[in-house]
């Protein structure tokens, strides 16, 4: 059974976003007492795994989606991954602004994917 391109693309982008969110923001909590260059090296090593997922996601996705559609899909997934990360890992409170940002992204998804 062949997994649909859209599912492969979204699945890989979700996984890559999880890695990238930790690479970009995880060090703010877990490595706060370390020098910035140690945080950068650890973040770069985490980002390698993000690229190992993101590059194939875009190559697979580009067989059915435009580059604009891939980018907007990436941004929507980023917010979907970031909000739980901010709340659960970084212990930040939920903000209504997340809802407004999500609604803006829903609009972006609509406009980029409409016929």
PDB file of N, CA and C in Angstrom:
ATOM      1  N   UNK A   1       0.833  -1.184   0.000  1.00  0.00           N
ATOM      2  CA  UNK A   1       0.000   0.000   0.000  1.00  0.00           C
ATOM      3  C   UNK A   1       0.881   1.252   0.000  1.00  0.00           C
ATOM      4  N   UNK A   2       0.615   2.137  -0.915  1.00  0.00           N
ATOM      5  CA  UNK A   2       1.371   3.384  -1.051  1.00  0.00           C
ATOM      6  C   UNK A   2       0.744   4.472  -0.182  1.00  0.00           C
ATOM      7  N   UNK A   3       1.561   5.111   0.636  1.00  0.00           N
ATOM      8  CA  UNK A   3       1.080   6.237   1.456  1.00  0.00           C
ATOM      9  C   UNK A   3       0.921   7.446   0.534  1.00  0.00           C
ATOM     10  N   UNK A   4      -0.238   8.123   0.585  1.00  0.00           N
ATOM     11  CA  UNK A   4      -0.442   9.294  -0.282  1.00  0.00           C
ATOM     12  C   UNK A   4       0.631  10.364  -0.065  1.00  0.00           C
ATOM     13  N   UNK A   5       0.979  11.053  -1.130  1.00  0.00           N
ATOM     14  CA  UNK A   5       2.005  12.092  -1.086  1.00  0.00           C
ATOM     15  C   UNK A   5       1.668  13.142  -0.031  1.00  0.00           C
ATOM     16  N   UNK A   6       0.401  13.531   0.047  1.00  0.00           N
ATOM     17  CA  UNK A   6       0.020  14.561   1.018  1.00  0.00           C
ATOM     18  C   UNK A   6       0.288  14.100   2.450  1.00  0.00           C
ATOM     19  N   UNK A   7       0.015  12.836   2.739  1.00  0.00           N
ATOM     20  CA  UNK A   7       0.253  12.300   4.080  1.00  0.00           C
ATOM     21  C   UNK A   7       1.751  12.181   4.373  1.00  0.00           C
ATOM     22  N   UNK A   8       2.519  11.749   3.396  1.00  0.00           N
ATOM     23  CA  UNK A   8       3.972  11.673   3.567  1.00  0.00           C
ATOM     24  C   UNK A   8       4.544  13.064   3.853  1.00  0.00           C
ATOM     25  N   UNK A   9       4.091  14.028   3.064  1.00  0.00           N
ATOM     26  CA  UNK A   9       4.594  15.393   3.197  1.00  0.00           C
ATOM     27  C   UNK A   9       4.258  15.977   4.559  1.00  0.00           C
ATOM     28  N   UNK A  10       2.990  15.901   4.940  1.00  0.00           N
ATOM     29  CA  UNK A  10       2.565  16.462   6.226  1.00  0.00           C
ATOM     30  C   UNK A  10       3.258  15.739   7.383  1.00  0.00           C
ATOM     31  N   UNK A  11       3.324  14.425   7.327  1.00  0.00           N
ATOM     32  CA  UNK A  11       3.965  13.654   8.398  1.00  0.00           C
ATOM     33  C   UNK A  11       5.425  14.039   8.589  1.00  0.00           C
ATOM     34  N   UNK A  12       6.163  14.132   7.478  1.00  0.00           N
ATOM     35  CA  UNK A  12       7.571  14.509   7.571  1.00  0.00           C
ATOM     36  C   UNK A  12       7.736  15.953   8.034  1.00  0.00           C
ATOM     37  N   UNK A  13       6.847  16.842   7.581  1.00  0.00           N
ATOM     38  CA  UNK A  13       6.930  18.238   8.020  1.00  0.00           C
ATOM     39  C   UNK A  13       6.610  18.387   9.502  1.00  0.00           C
ATOM     40  N   UNK A  14       5.666  17.620  10.003  1.00  0.00           N
ATOM     41  CA  UNK A  14       5.362  17.666  11.444  1.00  0.00           C
ATOM     42  C   UNK A  14       6.589  17.211  12.240  1.00  0.00           C
ATOM     43  N   UNK A  15       7.167  16.089  11.850  1.00  0.00           N
ATOM     44  CA  UNK A  15       8.356  15.590  12.560  1.00  0.00           C
ATOM     45  C   UNK A  15       9.512  16.587  12.469  1.00  0.00           C
ATOM     46  N   UNK A  16       9.728  17.155  11.281  1.00  0.00           N
ATOM     47  CA  UNK A  16      10.831  18.116  11.141  1.00  0.00           C
ATOM     48  C   UNK A  16      10.588  19.354  12.000  1.00  0.00           C
ATOM     49  N   UNK A  17       9.327  19.771  12.100  1.00  0.00           N
ATOM     50  CA  UNK A  17       9.000  20.935  12.930  1.00  0.00           C
ATOM     51  C   UNK A  17       9.233  20.677  14.406  1.00  0.00           C
ATOM     52  N   UNK A  18       8.969  19.468  14.845  1.00  0.00           N
ATOM     53  CA  UNK A  18       9.235  19.128  16.247  1.00  0.00           C
ATOM     54  C   UNK A  18      10.725  19.299  16.537  1.00  0.00           C
ATOM     55  N   UNK A  19      11.565  18.747  15.668  1.00  0.00           N
ATOM     56  CA  UNK A  19      13.013  18.891  15.852  1.00  0.00           C
ATOM     57  C   UNK A  19      13.427  20.360  15.801  1.00  0.00           C
ATOM     58  N   UNK A  20      12.905  21.100  14.819  1.00  0.00           N
ATOM     59  CA  UNK A  20      13.342  22.484  14.650  1.00  0.00           C
ATOM     60  C   UNK A  20      12.877  23.371  15.796  1.00  0.00           C
ATOM     61  N   UNK A  21      11.691  23.107  16.304  1.00  0.00           N
ATOM     62  CA  UNK A  21      11.213  23.900  17.438  1.00  0.00           C
ATOM     63  C   UNK A  21      12.123  23.704  18.641  1.00  0.00           C
ATOM     64  N   UNK A  22      12.537  22.465  18.880  1.00  0.00           N
ATOM     65  CA  UNK A  22      13.479  22.223  19.979  1.00  0.00           C
ATOM     66  C   UNK A  22      14.846  22.837  19.679  1.00  0.00           C
ATOM     67  N   UNK A  23      15.280  22.788  18.433  1.00  0.00           N
ATOM     68  CA  UNK A  23      16.569  23.393  18.075  1.00  0.00           C
ATOM     69  C   UNK A  23      16.535  24.899  18.271  1.00  0.00           C
ATOM     70  N   UNK A  24      15.449  25.540  17.895  1.00  0.00           N
ATOM     71  CA  UNK A  24      15.361  26.999  17.983  1.00  0.00           C
ATOM     72  C   UNK A  24      15.084  27.503  19.390  1.00  0.00           C
ATOM     73  N   UNK A  25      14.205  26.801  20.123  1.00  0.00           N
ATOM     74  CA  UNK A  25      13.718  27.346  21.389  1.00  0.00           C
ATOM     75  C   UNK A  25      14.001  26.483  22.615  1.00  0.00           C
ATOM     76  N   UNK A  26      14.265  25.208  22.450  1.00  0.00           N
ATOM     77  CA  UNK A  26      14.470  24.320  23.588  1.00  0.00           C
ATOM     78  C   UNK A  26      15.639  24.720  24.457  1.00  0.00           C
ATOM     79  N   UNK A  27      16.676  25.270  23.850  1.00  0.00           N
ATOM     80  CA  UNK A  27      17.870  25.678  24.612  1.00  0.00           C
ATOM     81  C   UNK A  27      17.582  26.820  25.577  1.00  0.00           C
ATOM     82  N   UNK A  28      16.506  27.569  25.324  1.00  0.00           N
ATOM     83  CA  UNK A  28      16.179  28.681  26.222  1.00  0.00           C
ATOM     84  C   UNK A  28      15.853  28.193  27.624  1.00  0.00           C
ATOM     85  N   UNK A  29      15.360  26.962  27.703  1.00  0.00           N
ATOM     86  CA  UNK A  29      15.038  26.375  29.005  1.00  0.00           C
ATOM     87  C   UNK A  29      16.126  25.394  29.442  1.00  0.00           C
ATOM     88  N   UNK A  30      16.483  24.470  28.564  1.00  0.00           N
ATOM     89  CA  UNK A  30      17.359  23.372  28.965  1.00  0.00           C
ATOM     90  C   UNK A  30      18.833  23.768  29.054  1.00  0.00           C
ATOM     91  N   UNK A  31      19.253  24.779  28.318  1.00  0.00           N
ATOM     92  CA  UNK A  31      20.665  25.166  28.315  1.00  0.00           C
ATOM     93  C   UNK A  31      20.861  26.618  28.733  1.00  0.00           C
ATOM     94  N   UNK A  32      19.949  27.146  29.514  1.00  0.00           N
ATOM     95  CA  UNK A  32      19.977  28.566  29.880  1.00  0.00           C
ATOM     96  C   UNK A  32      21.272  28.970  30.593  1.00  0.00           C
ATOM     97  N   UNK A  33      21.867  28.070  31.331  1.00  0.00           N
ATOM     98  CA  UNK A  33      23.071  28.408  32.086  1.00  0.00           C
ATOM     99  C   UNK A  33      24.365  28.183  31.286  1.00  0.00           C
ATOM    100  N   UNK A  34      24.243  27.629  30.080  1.00  0.00           N
ATOM    101  CA  UNK A  34      25.424  27.345  29.242  1.00  0.00           C
ATOM    102  C   UNK A  34      25.733  28.543  28.344  1.00  0.00           C
ATOM    103  N   UNK A  35      26.987  28.669  27.916  1.00  0.00           N
ATOM    104  CA  UNK A  35      27.319  29.734  26.955  1.00  0.00           C
ATOM    105  C   UNK A  35      26.537  29.558  25.651  1.00  0.00           C
ATOM    106  N   UNK A  36      26.329  30.676  24.937  1.00  0.00           N
ATOM    107  CA  UNK A  36      25.515  30.639  23.724  1.00  0.00           C
ATOM    108  C   UNK A  36      26.084  29.687  22.683  1.00  0.00           C
ATOM    109  N   UNK A  37      27.415  29.585  22.598  1.00  0.00           N
ATOM    110  CA  UNK A  37      28.003  28.755  21.551  1.00  0.00           C
ATOM    111  C   UNK A  37      27.761  27.273  21.789  1.00  0.00           C
ATOM    112  N   UNK A  38      27.637  26.867  23.048  1.00  0.00           N
ATOM    113  CA  UNK A  38      27.282  25.471  23.333  1.00  0.00           C
ATOM    114  C   UNK A  38      25.840  25.224  22.911  1.00  0.00           C
ATOM    115  N   UNK A  39      24.957  26.166  23.239  1.00  0.00           N
ATOM    116  CA  UNK A  39      23.565  26.052  22.806  1.00  0.00           C
ATOM    117  C   UNK A  39      23.483  26.008  21.281  1.00  0.00           C
ATOM    118  N   UNK A  40      24.292  26.826  20.605  1.00  0.00           N
ATOM    119  CA  UNK A  40      24.285  26.846  19.137  1.00  0.00           C
ATOM    120  C   UNK A  40      24.737  25.506  18.568  1.00  0.00           C
ATOM    121  N   UNK A  41      25.804  24.936  19.110  1.00  0.00           N
ATOM    122  CA  UNK A  41      26.289  23.644  18.610  1.00  0.00           C
ATOM    123  C   UNK A  41      25.250  22.538  18.819  1.00  0.00           C
ATOM    124  N   UNK A  42      24.635  22.527  19.987  1.00  0.00           N
ATOM    125  CA  UNK A  42      23.605  21.520  20.253  1.00  0.00           C
ATOM    126  C   UNK A  42      22.396  21.752  19.353  1.00  0.00           C
ATOM    127  N   UNK A  43      22.005  23.013  19.172  1.00  0.00           N
ATOM    128  CA  UNK A  43      20.887  23.329  18.291  1.00  0.00           C
ATOM    129  C   UNK A  43      21.184  22.919  16.856  1.00  0.00           C
ATOM    130  N   UNK A  44      22.391  23.159  16.387  1.00  0.00           N
ATOM    131  CA  UNK A  44      22.754  22.762  15.027  1.00  0.00           C
ATOM    132  C   UNK A  44      22.704  21.243  14.865  1.00  0.00           C
ATOM    133  N   UNK A  45      23.111  20.529  15.903  1.00  0.00           N
ATOM    134  CA  UNK A  45      23.055  19.061  15.802  1.00  0.00           C
ATOM    135  C   UNK A  45      21.611  18.562  15.761  1.00  0.00           C
ATOM    136  N   UNK A  46      20.726  19.233  16.488  1.00  0.00           N
ATOM    137  CA  UNK A  46      19.297  18.881  16.430  1.00  0.00           C
ATOM    138  C   UNK A  46      18.733  19.261  15.062  1.00  0.00           C
ATOM    139  N   UNK A  47      19.139  20.415  14.551  1.00  0.00           N
ATOM    140  CA  UNK A  47      18.640  20.890  13.257  1.00  0.00           C
ATOM    141  C   UNK A  47      19.029  19.958  12.120  1.00  0.00           C
ATOM    142  N   UNK A  48      20.135  19.239  12.259  1.00  0.00           N
ATOM    143  CA  UNK A  48      20.505  18.266  11.233  1.00  0.00           C
ATOM    144  C   UNK A  48      19.375  17.261  11.022  1.00  0.00           C
ATOM    145  N   UNK A  49      18.802  16.770  12.116  1.00  0.00           N
ATOM    146  CA  UNK A  49      17.701  15.815  11.993  1.00  0.00           C
ATOM    147  C   UNK A  49      16.475  16.474  11.356  1.00  0.00           C
ATOM    148  N   UNK A  50      16.285  17.757  11.650  1.00  0.00           N
ATOM    149  CA  UNK A  50      15.181  18.488  11.024  1.00  0.00           C
ATOM    150  C   UNK A  50      15.370  18.505   9.511  1.00  0.00           C
ATOM    151  N   UNK A  51      16.569  18.802   9.060  1.00  0.00           N
ATOM    152  CA  UNK A  51      16.828  18.847   7.621  1.00  0.00           C
ATOM    153  C   UNK A  51      16.708  17.474   6.982  1.00  0.00           C
ATOM    154  N   UNK A  52      17.071  16.427   7.696  1.00  0.00           N
ATOM    155  CA  UNK A  52      16.946  15.072   7.157  1.00  0.00           C
ATOM    156  C   UNK A  52      15.486  14.669   6.962  1.00  0.00           C
ATOM    157  N   UNK A  53      14.565  15.370   7.598  1.00  0.00           N
ATOM    158  CA  UNK A  53      13.131  15.139   7.420  1.00  0.00           C
ATOM    159  C   UNK A  53      12.501  16.181   6.496  1.00  0.00           C
ATOM    160  N   UNK A  54      12.924  17.418   6.632  1.00  0.00           N
ATOM    161  CA  UNK A  54      12.318  18.521   5.885  1.00  0.00           C
ATOM    162  C   UNK A  54      12.656  18.460   4.405  1.00  0.00           C
ATOM    163  N   UNK A  55      13.887  18.163   4.065  1.00  0.00           N
ATOM    164  CA  UNK A  55      14.279  18.123   2.647  1.00  0.00           C
ATOM    165  C   UNK A  55      13.500  17.044   1.893  1.00  0.00           C
ATOM    166  N   UNK A  56      13.427  15.808   2.402  1.00  0.00           N
ATOM    167  CA  UNK A  56      12.609  14.829   1.678  1.00  0.00           C
ATOM    168  C   UNK A  56      11.122  15.192   1.669  1.00  0.00           C
ATOM    169  N   UNK A  57      10.648  15.829   2.746  1.00  0.00           N
ATOM    170  CA  UNK A  57       9.237  16.246   2.777  1.00  0.00           C
ATOM    171  C   UNK A  57       8.949  17.187   1.619  1.00  0.00           C
ATOM    172  N   UNK A  58       9.820  18.165   1.412  1.00  0.00           N
ATOM    173  CA  UNK A  58       9.605  19.118   0.324  1.00  0.00           C
ATOM    174  C   UNK A  58       9.814  18.482  -1.048  1.00  0.00           C
ATOM    175  N   UNK A  59      10.754  17.576  -1.162  1.00  0.00           N
ATOM    176  CA  UNK A  59      10.977  16.910  -2.453  1.00  0.00           C
ATOM    177  C   UNK A  59       9.789  16.024  -2.811  1.00  0.00           C
ATOM    178  N   UNK A  60       9.276  15.302  -1.822  1.00  0.00           N
ATOM    179  CA  UNK A  60       8.096  14.459  -2.053  1.00  0.00           C
ATOM    180  C   UNK A  60       6.885  15.348  -2.332  1.00  0.00           C
ATOM    181  N   UNK A  61       6.697  16.361  -1.494  1.00  0.00           N
ATOM    182  CA  UNK A  61       5.542  17.242  -1.632  1.00  0.00           C
ATOM    183  C   UNK A  61       5.519  18.007  -2.935  1.00  0.00           C
ATOM    184  N   UNK A  62       6.692  18.354  -3.453  1.00  0.00           N
ATOM    185  CA  UNK A  62       6.770  19.152  -4.680  1.00  0.00           C
ATOM    186  C   UNK A  62       6.252  18.389  -5.899  1.00  0.00           C
ATOM    187  N   UNK A  63       6.077  17.072  -5.757  1.00  0.00           N
ATOM    188  CA  UNK A  63       5.498  16.298  -6.867  1.00  0.00           C
ATOM    189  C   UNK A  63       4.005  16.574  -7.016  1.00  0.00           C
ATOM    190  N   UNK A  64       3.362  17.097  -5.966  1.00  0.00           N
ATOM    191  CA  UNK A  64       1.927  17.394  -6.022  1.00  0.00           C
ATOM    192  C   UNK A  64       1.566  18.821  -5.629  1.00  0.00           C
ATOM    193  N   UNK A  65       2.454  19.503  -4.936  1.00  0.00           N
ATOM    194  CA  UNK A  65       2.168  20.845  -4.431  1.00  0.00           C
ATOM    195  C   UNK A  65       3.133  21.850  -5.039  1.00  0.00           C
ATOM    196  N   UNK A  66       2.687  23.104  -5.103  1.00  0.00           N
ATOM    197  CA  UNK A  66       3.591  24.182  -5.527  1.00  0.00           C
ATOM    198  C   UNK A  66       4.489  24.552  -4.352  1.00  0.00           C
ATOM    199  N   UNK A  67       5.530  25.311  -4.647  1.00  0.00           N
ATOM    200  CA  UNK A  67       6.429  25.734  -3.584  1.00  0.00           C
ATOM    201  C   UNK A  67       5.699  26.651  -2.594  1.00  0.00           C
ATOM    202  N   UNK A  68       4.784  27.464  -3.093  1.00  0.00           N
ATOM    203  CA  UNK A  68       3.984  28.316  -2.203  1.00  0.00           C
ATOM    204  C   UNK A  68       3.102  27.501  -1.282  1.00  0.00           C
ATOM    205  N   UNK A  69       2.490  26.462  -1.813  1.00  0.00           N
ATOM    206  CA  UNK A  69       1.656  25.587  -0.989  1.00  0.00           C
ATOM    207  C   UNK A  69       2.491  24.880   0.069  1.00  0.00           C
ATOM    208  N   UNK A  70       3.685  24.435  -0.315  1.00  0.00           N
ATOM    209  CA  UNK A  70       4.567  23.785   0.663  1.00  0.00           C
ATOM    210  C   UNK A  70       4.954  24.754   1.782  1.00  0.00           C
ATOM    211  N   UNK A  71       5.233  25.995   1.422  1.00  0.00           N
ATOM    212  CA  UNK A  71       5.646  26.981   2.434  1.00  0.00           C
ATOM    213  C   UNK A  71       4.510  27.308   3.395  1.00  0.00           C
ATOM    214  N   UNK A  72       3.319  27.533   2.875  1.00  0.00           N
ATOM    215  CA  UNK A  72       2.186  27.845   3.748  1.00  0.00           C
ATOM    216  C   UNK A  72       1.838  26.636   4.610  1.00  0.00           C
ATOM    217  N   UNK A  73       1.919  25.437   4.033  1.00  0.00           N
ATOM    218  CA  UNK A  73       1.697  24.210   4.816  1.00  0.00           C
ATOM    219  C   UNK A  73       2.695  24.143   5.962  1.00  0.00           C
ATOM    220  N   UNK A  74       3.966  24.458   5.658  1.00  0.00           N
ATOM    221  CA  UNK A  74       5.019  24.463   6.681  1.00  0.00           C
ATOM    222  C   UNK A  74       4.686  25.447   7.800  1.00  0.00           C
ATOM    223  N   UNK A  75       4.235  26.637   7.449  1.00  0.00           N
ATOM    224  CA  UNK A  75       3.928  27.655   8.452  1.00  0.00           C
ATOM    225  C   UNK A  75       2.753  27.241   9.334  1.00  0.00           C
ATOM    226  N   UNK A  76       1.730  26.653   8.731  1.00  0.00           N
ATOM    227  CA  UNK A  76       0.573  26.186   9.505  1.00  0.00           C
ATOM    228  C   UNK A  76       0.991  25.076  10.470  1.00  0.00           C
ATOM    229  N   UNK A  77       1.826  24.177   9.990  1.00  0.00           N
ATOM    230  CA  UNK A  77       2.319  23.085  10.843  1.00  0.00           C
ATOM    231  C   UNK A  77       3.204  23.652  11.956  1.00  0.00           C
ATOM    232  N   UNK A  78       4.002  24.654  11.630  1.00  0.00           N
ATOM    233  CA  UNK A  78       4.869  25.274  12.638  1.00  0.00           C
ATOM    234  C   UNK A  78       4.058  25.799  13.814  1.00  0.00           C
ATOM    235  N   UNK A  79       2.981  26.507  13.527  1.00  0.00           N
ATOM    236  CA  UNK A  79       2.149  27.034  14.613  1.00  0.00           C
ATOM    237  C   UNK A  79       1.493  25.903  15.398  1.00  0.00           C
ATOM    238  N   UNK A  80       1.073  24.863  14.696  1.00  0.00           N
ATOM    239  CA  UNK A  80       0.436  23.714  15.341  1.00  0.00           C
ATOM    240  C   UNK A  80       1.407  23.000  16.288  1.00  0.00           C
ATOM    241  N   UNK A  81       2.669  22.975  15.935  1.00  0.00           N
ATOM    242  CA  UNK A  81       3.690  22.358  16.794  1.00  0.00           C
ATOM    243  C   UNK A  81       4.129  23.333  17.889  1.00  0.00           C
ATOM    244  N   UNK A  82       4.269  24.618  17.534  1.00  0.00           N
ATOM    245  CA  UNK A  82       4.829  25.587  18.469  1.00  0.00           C
ATOM    246  C   UNK A  82       3.935  25.848  19.676  1.00  0.00           C
ATOM    247  N   UNK A  83       2.638  25.972  19.473  1.00  0.00           N
ATOM    248  CA  UNK A  83       1.751  26.323  20.591  1.00  0.00           C
ATOM    249  C   UNK A  83       1.811  25.269  21.703  1.00  0.00           C
ATOM    250  N   UNK A  84       1.640  23.973  21.395  1.00  0.00           N
ATOM    251  CA  UNK A  84       1.787  22.984  22.479  1.00  0.00           C
ATOM    252  C   UNK A  84       3.190  22.987  23.101  1.00  0.00           C
ATOM    253  N   UNK A  85       4.222  23.201  22.275  1.00  0.00           N
ATOM    254  CA  UNK A  85       5.588  23.290  22.801  1.00  0.00           C
ATOM    255  C   UNK A  85       5.708  24.433  23.806  1.00  0.00           C
ATOM    256  N   UNK A  86       5.215  25.609  23.417  1.00  0.00           N
ATOM    257  CA  UNK A  86       5.307  26.783  24.291  1.00  0.00           C
ATOM    258  C   UNK A  86       4.571  26.547  25.602  1.00  0.00           C
ATOM    259  N   UNK A  87       3.415  25.916  25.516  1.00  0.00           N
ATOM    260  CA  UNK A  87       2.608  25.708  26.713  1.00  0.00           C
ATOM    261  C   UNK A  87       3.132  24.550  27.570  1.00  0.00           C
ATOM    262  N   UNK A  88       3.461  23.426  26.940  1.00  0.00           N
ATOM    263  CA  UNK A  88       3.822  22.225  27.703  1.00  0.00           C
ATOM    264  C   UNK A  88       5.295  22.192  28.112  1.00  0.00           C
ATOM    265  N   UNK A  89       6.180  22.591  27.221  1.00  0.00           N
ATOM    266  CA  UNK A  89       7.609  22.510  27.524  1.00  0.00           C
ATOM    267  C   UNK A  89       8.134  23.802  28.163  1.00  0.00           C
ATOM    268  N   UNK A  90       7.706  24.931  27.617  1.00  0.00           N
ATOM    269  CA  UNK A  90       8.209  26.208  28.120  1.00  0.00           C
ATOM    270  C   UNK A  90       7.328  26.790  29.227  1.00  0.00           C
ATOM    271  N   UNK A  91       6.218  26.124  29.525  1.00  0.00           N
ATOM    272  CA  UNK A  91       5.300  26.537  30.595  1.00  0.00           C
ATOM    273  C   UNK A  91       4.749  27.954  30.405  1.00  0.00           C
ATOM    274  N   UNK A  92       4.505  28.322  29.164  1.00  0.00           N
ATOM    275  CA  UNK A  92       3.905  29.624  28.890  1.00  0.00           C
ATOM    276  C   UNK A  92       2.390  29.478  28.857  1.00  0.00           C
ATOM    277  N   UNK A  93       1.671  30.496  29.282  1.00  0.00           N
ATOM    278  CA  UNK A  93       0.209  30.396  29.284  1.00  0.00           C
ATOM    279  C   UNK A  93      -0.348  30.473  27.865  1.00  0.00           C
ATOM    280  N   UNK A  94      -1.530  29.893  27.685  1.00  0.00           N
ATOM    281  CA  UNK A  94      -2.220  30.010  26.405  1.00  0.00           C
ATOM    282  C   UNK A  94      -2.610  31.466  26.200  1.00  0.00           C
ATOM    283  N   UNK A  95      -2.452  31.935  24.975  1.00  0.00           N
ATOM    284  CA  UNK A  95      -2.823  33.314  24.646  1.00  0.00           C
ATOM    285  C   UNK A  95      -3.871  33.280  23.539  1.00  0.00           C
ATOM    286  N   UNK A  96      -4.806  34.169  23.628  1.00  0.00           N
ATOM    287  CA  UNK A  96      -5.802  34.301  22.577  1.00  0.00           C
ATOM    288  C   UNK A  96      -5.142  34.683  21.249  1.00  0.00           C
ATOM    289  N   UNK A  97      -3.984  35.295  21.326  1.00  0.00           N
ATOM    290  CA  UNK A  97      -3.247  35.662  20.110  1.00  0.00           C
ATOM    291  C   UNK A  97      -2.893  34.434  19.268  1.00  0.00           C
ATOM    292  N   UNK A  98      -2.706  33.283  19.913  1.00  0.00           N
ATOM    293  CA  UNK A  98      -2.469  32.056  19.162  1.00  0.00           C
ATOM    294  C   UNK A  98      -3.661  31.729  18.270  1.00  0.00           C
ATOM    295  N   UNK A  99      -4.856  31.963  18.776  1.00  0.00           N
ATOM    296  CA  UNK A  99      -6.074  31.713  17.998  1.00  0.00           C
ATOM    297  C   UNK A  99      -6.125  32.656  16.806  1.00  0.00           C
ATOM    298  N   UNK A 100      -5.841  33.937  17.030  1.00  0.00           N
ATOM    299  CA  UNK A 100      -5.878  34.904  15.932  1.00  0.00           C
ATOM    300  C   UNK A 100      -4.813  34.566  14.888  1.00  0.00           C
ATOM    301  N   UNK A 101      -3.650  34.175  15.333  1.00  0.00           N
ATOM    302  CA  UNK A 101      -2.593  33.784  14.393  1.00  0.00           C
ATOM    303  C   UNK A 101      -3.022  32.554  13.595  1.00  0.00           C
ATOM    304  N   UNK A 102      -3.652  31.597  14.274  1.00  0.00           N
ATOM    305  CA  UNK A 102      -4.126  30.388  13.586  1.00  0.00           C
ATOM    306  C   UNK A 102      -5.185  30.742  12.547  1.00  0.00           C
ATOM    307  N   UNK A 103      -6.070  31.661  12.880  1.00  0.00           N
ATOM    308  CA  UNK A 103      -7.089  32.075  11.910  1.00  0.00           C
ATOM    309  C   UNK A 103      -6.457  32.750  10.697  1.00  0.00           C
ATOM    310  N   UNK A 104      -5.431  33.532  10.916  1.00  0.00           N
ATOM    311  CA  UNK A 104      -4.716  34.136   9.789  1.00  0.00           C
ATOM    312  C   UNK A 104      -4.094  33.058   8.910  1.00  0.00           C
ATOM    313  N   UNK A 105      -3.524  32.040   9.540  1.00  0.00           N
ATOM    314  CA  UNK A 105      -2.932  30.945   8.769  1.00  0.00           C
ATOM    315  C   UNK A 105      -3.988  30.136   8.028  1.00  0.00           C
ATOM    316  N   UNK A 106      -5.155  29.963   8.637  1.00  0.00           N
ATOM    317  CA  UNK A 106      -6.247  29.286   7.933  1.00  0.00           C
ATOM    318  C   UNK A 106      -6.582  30.067   6.661  1.00  0.00           C
ATOM    319  N   UNK A 107      -6.612  31.395   6.771  1.00  0.00           N
ATOM    320  CA  UNK A 107      -6.833  32.227   5.592  1.00  0.00           C
ATOM    321  C   UNK A 107      -5.732  32.043   4.559  1.00  0.00           C
ATOM    322  N   UNK A 108      -4.486  32.007   5.006  1.00  0.00           N
ATOM    323  CA  UNK A 108      -3.358  31.801   4.097  1.00  0.00           C
ATOM    324  C   UNK A 108      -3.464  30.450   3.400  1.00  0.00           C
ATOM    325  N   UNK A 109      -3.811  29.408   4.153  1.00  0.00           N
ATOM    326  CA  UNK A 109      -3.981  28.081   3.573  1.00  0.00           C
ATOM    327  C   UNK A 109      -5.097  28.107   2.532  1.00  0.00           C
ATOM    328  N   UNK A 110      -6.202  28.752   2.865  1.00  0.00           N
ATOM    329  CA  UNK A 110      -7.317  28.836   1.925  1.00  0.00           C
ATOM    330  C   UNK A 110      -6.872  29.489   0.611  1.00  0.00           C
ATOM    331  N   UNK A 111      -6.233  30.644   0.710  1.00  0.00           N
ATOM    332  CA  UNK A 111      -5.871  31.381  -0.497  1.00  0.00           C
ATOM    333  C   UNK A 111      -4.815  30.658  -1.330  1.00  0.00           C
ATOM    334  N   UNK A 112      -3.870  29.986  -0.692  1.00  0.00           N
ATOM    335  CA  UNK A 112      -2.800  29.324  -1.451  1.00  0.00           C
ATOM    336  C   UNK A 112      -3.279  28.011  -2.080  1.00  0.00           C
ATOM    337  N   UNK A 113      -4.298  27.369  -1.485  1.00  0.00           N
ATOM    338  CA  UNK A 113      -4.770  26.087  -1.999  1.00  0.00           C
ATOM    339  C   UNK A 113      -6.033  26.188  -2.853  1.00  0.00           C
ATOM    340  N   UNK A 114      -6.669  27.356  -2.926  1.00  0.00           N
ATOM    341  CA  UNK A 114      -7.885  27.442  -3.734  1.00  0.00           C
ATOM    342  C   UNK A 114      -7.536  27.310  -5.209  1.00  0.00           C
ATOM    343  N   UNK A 115      -8.513  26.872  -5.957  1.00  0.00           N
ATOM    344  CA  UNK A 115      -8.290  26.597  -7.387  1.00  0.00           C
ATOM    345  C   UNK A 115      -8.042  27.860  -8.173  1.00  0.00           C
TER     346      UNK A 115
END
